[in-house]
CSV table of N, CA, C and O in Angstrom, one decimal:
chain,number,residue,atom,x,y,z
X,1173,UNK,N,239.3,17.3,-0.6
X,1173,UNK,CA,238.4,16.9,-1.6
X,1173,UNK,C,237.0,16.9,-1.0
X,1173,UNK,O,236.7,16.3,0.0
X,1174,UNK,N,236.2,17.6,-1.7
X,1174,UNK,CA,234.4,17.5,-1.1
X,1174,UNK,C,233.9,16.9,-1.4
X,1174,UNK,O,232.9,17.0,-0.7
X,1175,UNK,N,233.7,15.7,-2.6
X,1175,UNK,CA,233.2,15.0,-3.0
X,1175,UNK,C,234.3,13.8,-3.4
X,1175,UNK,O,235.2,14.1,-4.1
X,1176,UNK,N,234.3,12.3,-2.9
X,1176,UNK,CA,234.7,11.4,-3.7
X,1176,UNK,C,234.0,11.0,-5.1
X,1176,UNK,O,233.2,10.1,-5.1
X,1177,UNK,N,234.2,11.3,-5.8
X,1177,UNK,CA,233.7,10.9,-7.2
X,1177,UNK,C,234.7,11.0,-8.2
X,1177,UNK,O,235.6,11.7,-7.9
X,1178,UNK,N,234.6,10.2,-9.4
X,1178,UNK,CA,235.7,10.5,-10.6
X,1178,UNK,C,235.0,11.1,-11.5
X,1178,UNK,O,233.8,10.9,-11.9
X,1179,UNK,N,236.2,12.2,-11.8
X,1179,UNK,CA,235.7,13.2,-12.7
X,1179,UNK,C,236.0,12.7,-14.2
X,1179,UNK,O,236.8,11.7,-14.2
X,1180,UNK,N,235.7,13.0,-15.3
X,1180,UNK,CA,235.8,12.7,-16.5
X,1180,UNK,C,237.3,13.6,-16.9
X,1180,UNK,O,237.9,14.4,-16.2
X,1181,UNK,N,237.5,13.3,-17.9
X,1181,UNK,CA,238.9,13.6,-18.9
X,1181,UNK,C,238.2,14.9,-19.0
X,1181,UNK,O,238.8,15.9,-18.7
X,1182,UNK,N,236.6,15.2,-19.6
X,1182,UNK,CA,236.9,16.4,-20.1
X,1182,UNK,C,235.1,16.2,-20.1
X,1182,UNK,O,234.5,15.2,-19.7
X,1183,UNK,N,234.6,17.2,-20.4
X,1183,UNK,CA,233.2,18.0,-20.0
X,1183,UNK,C,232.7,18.5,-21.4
X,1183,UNK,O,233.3,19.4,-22.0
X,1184,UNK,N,231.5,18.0,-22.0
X,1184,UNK,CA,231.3,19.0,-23.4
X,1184,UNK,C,229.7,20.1,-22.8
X,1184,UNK,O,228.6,19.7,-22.5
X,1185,UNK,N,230.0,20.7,-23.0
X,1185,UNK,CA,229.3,22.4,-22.4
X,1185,UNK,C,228.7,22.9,-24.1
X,1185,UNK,O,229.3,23.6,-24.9
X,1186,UNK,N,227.6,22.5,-24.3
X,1186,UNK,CA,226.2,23.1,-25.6
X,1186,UNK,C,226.2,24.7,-25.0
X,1186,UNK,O,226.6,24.8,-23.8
X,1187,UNK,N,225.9,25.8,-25.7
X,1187,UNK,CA,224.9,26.7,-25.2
X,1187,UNK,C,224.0,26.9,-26.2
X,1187,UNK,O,224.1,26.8,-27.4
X,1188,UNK,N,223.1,27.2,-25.4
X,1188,UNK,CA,221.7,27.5,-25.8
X,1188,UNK,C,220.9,28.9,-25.4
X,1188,UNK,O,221.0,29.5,-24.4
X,1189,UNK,N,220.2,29.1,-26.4
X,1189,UNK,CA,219.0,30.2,-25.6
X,1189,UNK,C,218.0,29.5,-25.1
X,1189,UNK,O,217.1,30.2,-24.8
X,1190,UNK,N,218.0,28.4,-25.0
X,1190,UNK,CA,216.2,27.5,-24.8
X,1190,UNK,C,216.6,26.5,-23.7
X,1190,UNK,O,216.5,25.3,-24.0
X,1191,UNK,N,216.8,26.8,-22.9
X,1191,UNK,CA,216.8,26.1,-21.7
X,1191,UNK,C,216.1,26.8,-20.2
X,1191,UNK,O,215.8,27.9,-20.1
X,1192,UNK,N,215.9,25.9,-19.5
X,1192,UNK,CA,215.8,26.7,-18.0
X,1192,UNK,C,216.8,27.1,-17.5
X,1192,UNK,O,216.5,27.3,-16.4
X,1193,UNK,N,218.3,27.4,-17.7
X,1193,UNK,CA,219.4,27.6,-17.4
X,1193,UNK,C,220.7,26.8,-17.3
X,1193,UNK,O,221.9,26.9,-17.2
X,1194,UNK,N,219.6,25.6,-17.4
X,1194,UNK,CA,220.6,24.6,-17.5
X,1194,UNK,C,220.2,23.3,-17.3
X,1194,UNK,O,219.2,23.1,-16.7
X,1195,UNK,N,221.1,22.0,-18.0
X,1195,UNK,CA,220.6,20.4,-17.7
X,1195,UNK,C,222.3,19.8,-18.1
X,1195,UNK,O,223.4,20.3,-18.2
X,1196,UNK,N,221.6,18.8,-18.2
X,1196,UNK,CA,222.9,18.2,-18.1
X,1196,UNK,C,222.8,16.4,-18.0
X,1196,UNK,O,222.1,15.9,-17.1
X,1197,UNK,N,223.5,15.5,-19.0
X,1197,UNK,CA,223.4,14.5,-19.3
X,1197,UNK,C,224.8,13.7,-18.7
X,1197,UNK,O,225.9,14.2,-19.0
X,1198,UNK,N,224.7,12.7,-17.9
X,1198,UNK,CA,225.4,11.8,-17.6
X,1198,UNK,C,226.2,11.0,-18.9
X,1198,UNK,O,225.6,10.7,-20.0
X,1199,UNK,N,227.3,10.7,-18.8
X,1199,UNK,CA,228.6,11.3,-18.1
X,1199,UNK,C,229.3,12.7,-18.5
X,1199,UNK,O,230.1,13.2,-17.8
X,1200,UNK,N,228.9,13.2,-19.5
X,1200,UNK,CA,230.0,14.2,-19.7
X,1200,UNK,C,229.4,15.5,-20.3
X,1200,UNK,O,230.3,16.3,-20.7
X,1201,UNK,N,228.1,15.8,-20.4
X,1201,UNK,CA,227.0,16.7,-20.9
X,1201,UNK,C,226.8,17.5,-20.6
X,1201,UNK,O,226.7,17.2,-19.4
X,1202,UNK,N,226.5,18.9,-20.7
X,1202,UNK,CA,225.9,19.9,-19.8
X,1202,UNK,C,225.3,20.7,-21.3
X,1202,UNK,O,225.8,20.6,-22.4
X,1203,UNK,N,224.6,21.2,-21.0
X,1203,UNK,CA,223.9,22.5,-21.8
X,1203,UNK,C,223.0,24.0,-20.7
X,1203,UNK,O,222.1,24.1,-19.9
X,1204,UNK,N,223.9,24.8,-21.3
X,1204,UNK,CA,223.8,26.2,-20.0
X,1204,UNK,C,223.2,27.2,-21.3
X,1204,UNK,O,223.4,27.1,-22.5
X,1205,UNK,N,222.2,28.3,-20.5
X,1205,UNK,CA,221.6,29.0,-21.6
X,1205,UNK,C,222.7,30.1,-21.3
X,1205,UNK,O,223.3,30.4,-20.2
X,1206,UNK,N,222.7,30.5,-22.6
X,1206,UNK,CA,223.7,32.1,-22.9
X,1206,UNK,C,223.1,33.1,-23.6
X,1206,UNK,O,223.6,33.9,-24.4
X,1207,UNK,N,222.0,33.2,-23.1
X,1207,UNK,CA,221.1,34.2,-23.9
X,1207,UNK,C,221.6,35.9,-23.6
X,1207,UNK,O,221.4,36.4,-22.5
X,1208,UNK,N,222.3,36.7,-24.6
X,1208,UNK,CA,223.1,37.9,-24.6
X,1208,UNK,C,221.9,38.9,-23.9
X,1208,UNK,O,222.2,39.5,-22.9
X,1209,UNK,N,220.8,39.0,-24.4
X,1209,UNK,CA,219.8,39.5,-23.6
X,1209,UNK,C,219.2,39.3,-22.5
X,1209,UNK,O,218.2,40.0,-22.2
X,1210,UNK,N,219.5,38.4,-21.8
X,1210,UNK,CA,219.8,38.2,-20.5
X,1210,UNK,C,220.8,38.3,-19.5
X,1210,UNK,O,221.8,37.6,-19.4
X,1211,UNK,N,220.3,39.4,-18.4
X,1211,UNK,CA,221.9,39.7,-18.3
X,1211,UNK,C,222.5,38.9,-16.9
X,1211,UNK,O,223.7,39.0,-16.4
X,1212,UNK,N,221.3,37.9,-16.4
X,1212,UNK,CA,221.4,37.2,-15.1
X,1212,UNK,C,221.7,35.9,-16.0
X,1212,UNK,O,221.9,35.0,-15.2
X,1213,UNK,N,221.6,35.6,-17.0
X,1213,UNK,CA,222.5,34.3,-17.9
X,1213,UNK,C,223.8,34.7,-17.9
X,1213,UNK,O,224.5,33.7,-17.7
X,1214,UNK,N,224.3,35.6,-18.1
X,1214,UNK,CA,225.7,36.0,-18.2
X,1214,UNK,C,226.6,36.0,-16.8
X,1214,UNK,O,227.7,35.4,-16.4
X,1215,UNK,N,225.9,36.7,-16.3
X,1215,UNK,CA,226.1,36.7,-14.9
X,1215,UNK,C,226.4,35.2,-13.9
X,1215,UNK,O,227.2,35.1,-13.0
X,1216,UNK,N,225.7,34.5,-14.1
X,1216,UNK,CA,225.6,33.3,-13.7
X,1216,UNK,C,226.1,31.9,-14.0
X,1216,UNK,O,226.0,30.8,-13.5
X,1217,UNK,N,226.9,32.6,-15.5
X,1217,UNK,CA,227.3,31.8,-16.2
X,1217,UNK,C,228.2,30.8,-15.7
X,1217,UNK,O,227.9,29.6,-16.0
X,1218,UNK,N,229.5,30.9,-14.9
X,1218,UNK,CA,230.4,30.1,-14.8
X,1218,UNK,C,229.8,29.4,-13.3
X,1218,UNK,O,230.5,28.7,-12.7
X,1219,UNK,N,228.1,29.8,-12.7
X,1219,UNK,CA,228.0,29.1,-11.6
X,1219,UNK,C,226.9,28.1,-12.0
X,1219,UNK,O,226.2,27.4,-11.2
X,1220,UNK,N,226.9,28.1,-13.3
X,1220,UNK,CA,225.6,27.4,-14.3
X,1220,UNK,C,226.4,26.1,-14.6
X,1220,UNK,O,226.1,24.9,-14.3
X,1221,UNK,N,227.4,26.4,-15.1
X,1221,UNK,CA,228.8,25.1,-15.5
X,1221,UNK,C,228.7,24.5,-14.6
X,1221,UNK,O,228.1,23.4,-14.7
X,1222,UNK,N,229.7,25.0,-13.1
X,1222,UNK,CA,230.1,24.5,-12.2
X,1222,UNK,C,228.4,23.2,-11.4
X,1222,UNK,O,228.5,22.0,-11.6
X,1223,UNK,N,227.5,23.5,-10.9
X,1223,UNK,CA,226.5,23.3,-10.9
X,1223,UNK,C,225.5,22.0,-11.6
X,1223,UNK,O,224.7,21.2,-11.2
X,1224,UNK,N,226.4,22.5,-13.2
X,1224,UNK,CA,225.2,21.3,-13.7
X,1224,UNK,C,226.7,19.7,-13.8
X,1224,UNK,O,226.5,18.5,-13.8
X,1225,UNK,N,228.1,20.6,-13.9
X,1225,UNK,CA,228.9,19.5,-13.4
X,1225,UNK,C,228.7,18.7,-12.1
X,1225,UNK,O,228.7,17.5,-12.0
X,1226,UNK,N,228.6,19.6,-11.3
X,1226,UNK,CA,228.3,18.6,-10.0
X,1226,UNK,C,227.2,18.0,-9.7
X,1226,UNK,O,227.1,17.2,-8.8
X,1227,UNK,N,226.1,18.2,-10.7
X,1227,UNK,CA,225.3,17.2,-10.8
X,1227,UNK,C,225.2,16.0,-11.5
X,1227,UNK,O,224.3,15.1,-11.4
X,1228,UNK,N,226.5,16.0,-12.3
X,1228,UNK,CA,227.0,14.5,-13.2
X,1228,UNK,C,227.5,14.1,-11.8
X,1228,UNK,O,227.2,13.1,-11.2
X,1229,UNK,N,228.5,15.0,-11.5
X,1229,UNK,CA,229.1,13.9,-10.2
X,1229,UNK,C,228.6,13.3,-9.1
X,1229,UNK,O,229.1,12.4,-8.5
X,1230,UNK,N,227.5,14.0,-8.8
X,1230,UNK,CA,226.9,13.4,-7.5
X,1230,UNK,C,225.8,12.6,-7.9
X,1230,UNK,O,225.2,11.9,-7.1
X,1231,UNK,N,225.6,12.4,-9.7
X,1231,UNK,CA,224.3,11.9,-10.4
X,1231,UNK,C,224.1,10.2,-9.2
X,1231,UNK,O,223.4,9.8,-8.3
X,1232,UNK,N,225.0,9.8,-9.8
X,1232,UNK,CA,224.5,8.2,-9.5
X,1232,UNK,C,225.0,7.8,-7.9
X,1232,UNK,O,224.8,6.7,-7.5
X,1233,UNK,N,225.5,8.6,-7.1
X,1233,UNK,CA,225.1,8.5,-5.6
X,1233,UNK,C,223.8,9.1,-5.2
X,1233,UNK,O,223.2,8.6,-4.2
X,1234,UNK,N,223.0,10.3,-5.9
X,1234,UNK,CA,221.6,10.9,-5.4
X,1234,UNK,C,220.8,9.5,-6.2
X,1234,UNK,O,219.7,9.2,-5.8
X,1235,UNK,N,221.1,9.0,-6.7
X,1235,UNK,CA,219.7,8.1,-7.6
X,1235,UNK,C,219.9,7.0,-6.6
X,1235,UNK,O,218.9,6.4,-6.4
X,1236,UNK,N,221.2,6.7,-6.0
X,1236,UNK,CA,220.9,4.9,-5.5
X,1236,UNK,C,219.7,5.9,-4.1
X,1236,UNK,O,218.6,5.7,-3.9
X,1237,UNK,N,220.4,6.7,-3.7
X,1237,UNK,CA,219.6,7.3,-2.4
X,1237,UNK,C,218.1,7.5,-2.7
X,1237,UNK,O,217.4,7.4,-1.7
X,1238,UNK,N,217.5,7.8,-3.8
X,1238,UNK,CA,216.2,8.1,-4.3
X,1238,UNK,C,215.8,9.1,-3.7
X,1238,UNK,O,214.9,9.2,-2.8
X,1239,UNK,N,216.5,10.2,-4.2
X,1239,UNK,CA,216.5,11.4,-3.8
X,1239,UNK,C,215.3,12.1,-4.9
X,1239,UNK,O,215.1,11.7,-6.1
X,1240,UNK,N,214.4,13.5,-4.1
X,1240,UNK,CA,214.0,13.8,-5.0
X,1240,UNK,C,214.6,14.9,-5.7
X,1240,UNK,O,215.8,15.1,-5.5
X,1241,UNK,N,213.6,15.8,-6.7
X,1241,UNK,CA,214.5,16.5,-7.4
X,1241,UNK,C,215.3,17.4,-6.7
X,1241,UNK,O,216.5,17.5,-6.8
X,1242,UNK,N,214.2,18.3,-5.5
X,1242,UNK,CA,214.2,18.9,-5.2
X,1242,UNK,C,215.8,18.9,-4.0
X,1242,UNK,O,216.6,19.8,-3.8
X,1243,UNK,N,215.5,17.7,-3.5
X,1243,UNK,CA,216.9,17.1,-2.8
X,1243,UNK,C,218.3,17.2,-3.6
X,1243,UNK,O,219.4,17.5,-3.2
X,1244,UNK,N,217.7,16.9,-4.6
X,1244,UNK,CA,218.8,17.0,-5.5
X,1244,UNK,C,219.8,18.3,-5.5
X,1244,UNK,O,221.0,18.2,-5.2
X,1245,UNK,N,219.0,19.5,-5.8
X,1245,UNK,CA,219.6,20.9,-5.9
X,1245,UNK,C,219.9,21.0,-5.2
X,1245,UNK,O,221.1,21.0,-5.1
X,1246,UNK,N,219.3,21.2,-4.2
X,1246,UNK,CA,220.2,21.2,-2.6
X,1246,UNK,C,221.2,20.6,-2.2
X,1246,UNK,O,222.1,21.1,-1.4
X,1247,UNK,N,221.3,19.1,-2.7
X,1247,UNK,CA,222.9,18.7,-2.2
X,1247,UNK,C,224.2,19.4,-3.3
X,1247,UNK,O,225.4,19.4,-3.0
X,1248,UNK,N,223.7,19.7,-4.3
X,1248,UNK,CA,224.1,20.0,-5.3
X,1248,UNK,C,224.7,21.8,-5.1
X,1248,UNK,O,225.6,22.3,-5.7
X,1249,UNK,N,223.8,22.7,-4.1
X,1249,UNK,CA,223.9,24.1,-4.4
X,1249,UNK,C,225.2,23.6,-3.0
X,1249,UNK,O,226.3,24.2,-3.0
X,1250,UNK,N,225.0,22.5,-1.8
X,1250,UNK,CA,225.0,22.5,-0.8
X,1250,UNK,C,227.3,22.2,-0.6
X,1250,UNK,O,228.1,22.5,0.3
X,1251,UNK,N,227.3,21.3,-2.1
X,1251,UNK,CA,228.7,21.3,-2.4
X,1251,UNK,C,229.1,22.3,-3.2
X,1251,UNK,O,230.4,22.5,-3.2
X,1252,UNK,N,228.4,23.1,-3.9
X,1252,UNK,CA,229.0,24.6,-4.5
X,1252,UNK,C,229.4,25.6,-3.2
X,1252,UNK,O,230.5,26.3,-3.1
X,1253,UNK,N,228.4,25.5,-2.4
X,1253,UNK,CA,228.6,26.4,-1.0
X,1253,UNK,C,230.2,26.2,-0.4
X,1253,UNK,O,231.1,27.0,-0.1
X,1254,UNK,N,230.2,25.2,-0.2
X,1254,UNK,CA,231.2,24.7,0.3
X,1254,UNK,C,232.8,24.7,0.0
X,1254,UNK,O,233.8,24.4,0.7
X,1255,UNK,N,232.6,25.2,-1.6
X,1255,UNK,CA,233.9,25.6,-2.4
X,1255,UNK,C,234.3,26.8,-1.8
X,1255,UNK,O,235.4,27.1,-1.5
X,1256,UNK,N,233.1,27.5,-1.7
X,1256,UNK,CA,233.9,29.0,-1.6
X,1256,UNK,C,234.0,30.0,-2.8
X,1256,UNK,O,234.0,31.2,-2.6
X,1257,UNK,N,234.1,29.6,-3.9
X,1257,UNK,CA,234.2,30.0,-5.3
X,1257,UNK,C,233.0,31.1,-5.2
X,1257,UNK,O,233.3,32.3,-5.3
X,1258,UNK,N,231.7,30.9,-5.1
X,1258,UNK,CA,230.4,31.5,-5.6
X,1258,UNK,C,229.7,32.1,-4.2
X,1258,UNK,O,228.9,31.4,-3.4
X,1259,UNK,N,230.2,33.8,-3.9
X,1259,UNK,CA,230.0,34.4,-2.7
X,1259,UNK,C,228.8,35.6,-3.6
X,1259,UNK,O,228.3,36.5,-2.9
């Protein structure tokens, strides 16, 4: 396991065309853009999910840390890396 954290029962995933590619609300939120005319939205898509999940899960260990945003993405791209999944 790469992260201790508990995952939720289940994940609700919005799409949108009006996003920056993606956000996501604590505990179970995400909204990922799916804009068809975009072809690096499609492309990107299942590393947009994975991504804005792992930022629920790491959400409330990066905030006690007072991490900034920027920190944020990085621990965040830093456990996608580490899957292996997204080469």
């Amino acid at each position: 396991r790469l992260i201790k954290v508990k995952m939720q029962d289940k994940y609700v995933c919005y799409l949108t065309r009006y996003t920056g590619g993606g956000s996501f609300n604590s505990p179970n939120t995400i909204w990922v853009r799916a804009n068809i005319g975009n072809k690096n939205d499609i492309r990107f898509f299942t590393y947009t999910v994975a991504h804005e999940i792992t930022h629920i899960l790491l959400d409330n260990l990066l905030n006690k840390k007072r991490r900034t945003h920027k920190q944020k993405e990085s621990a965040v791209n830093a456990v996608l890396i580490k899957t292996d999944l997204f080469k």
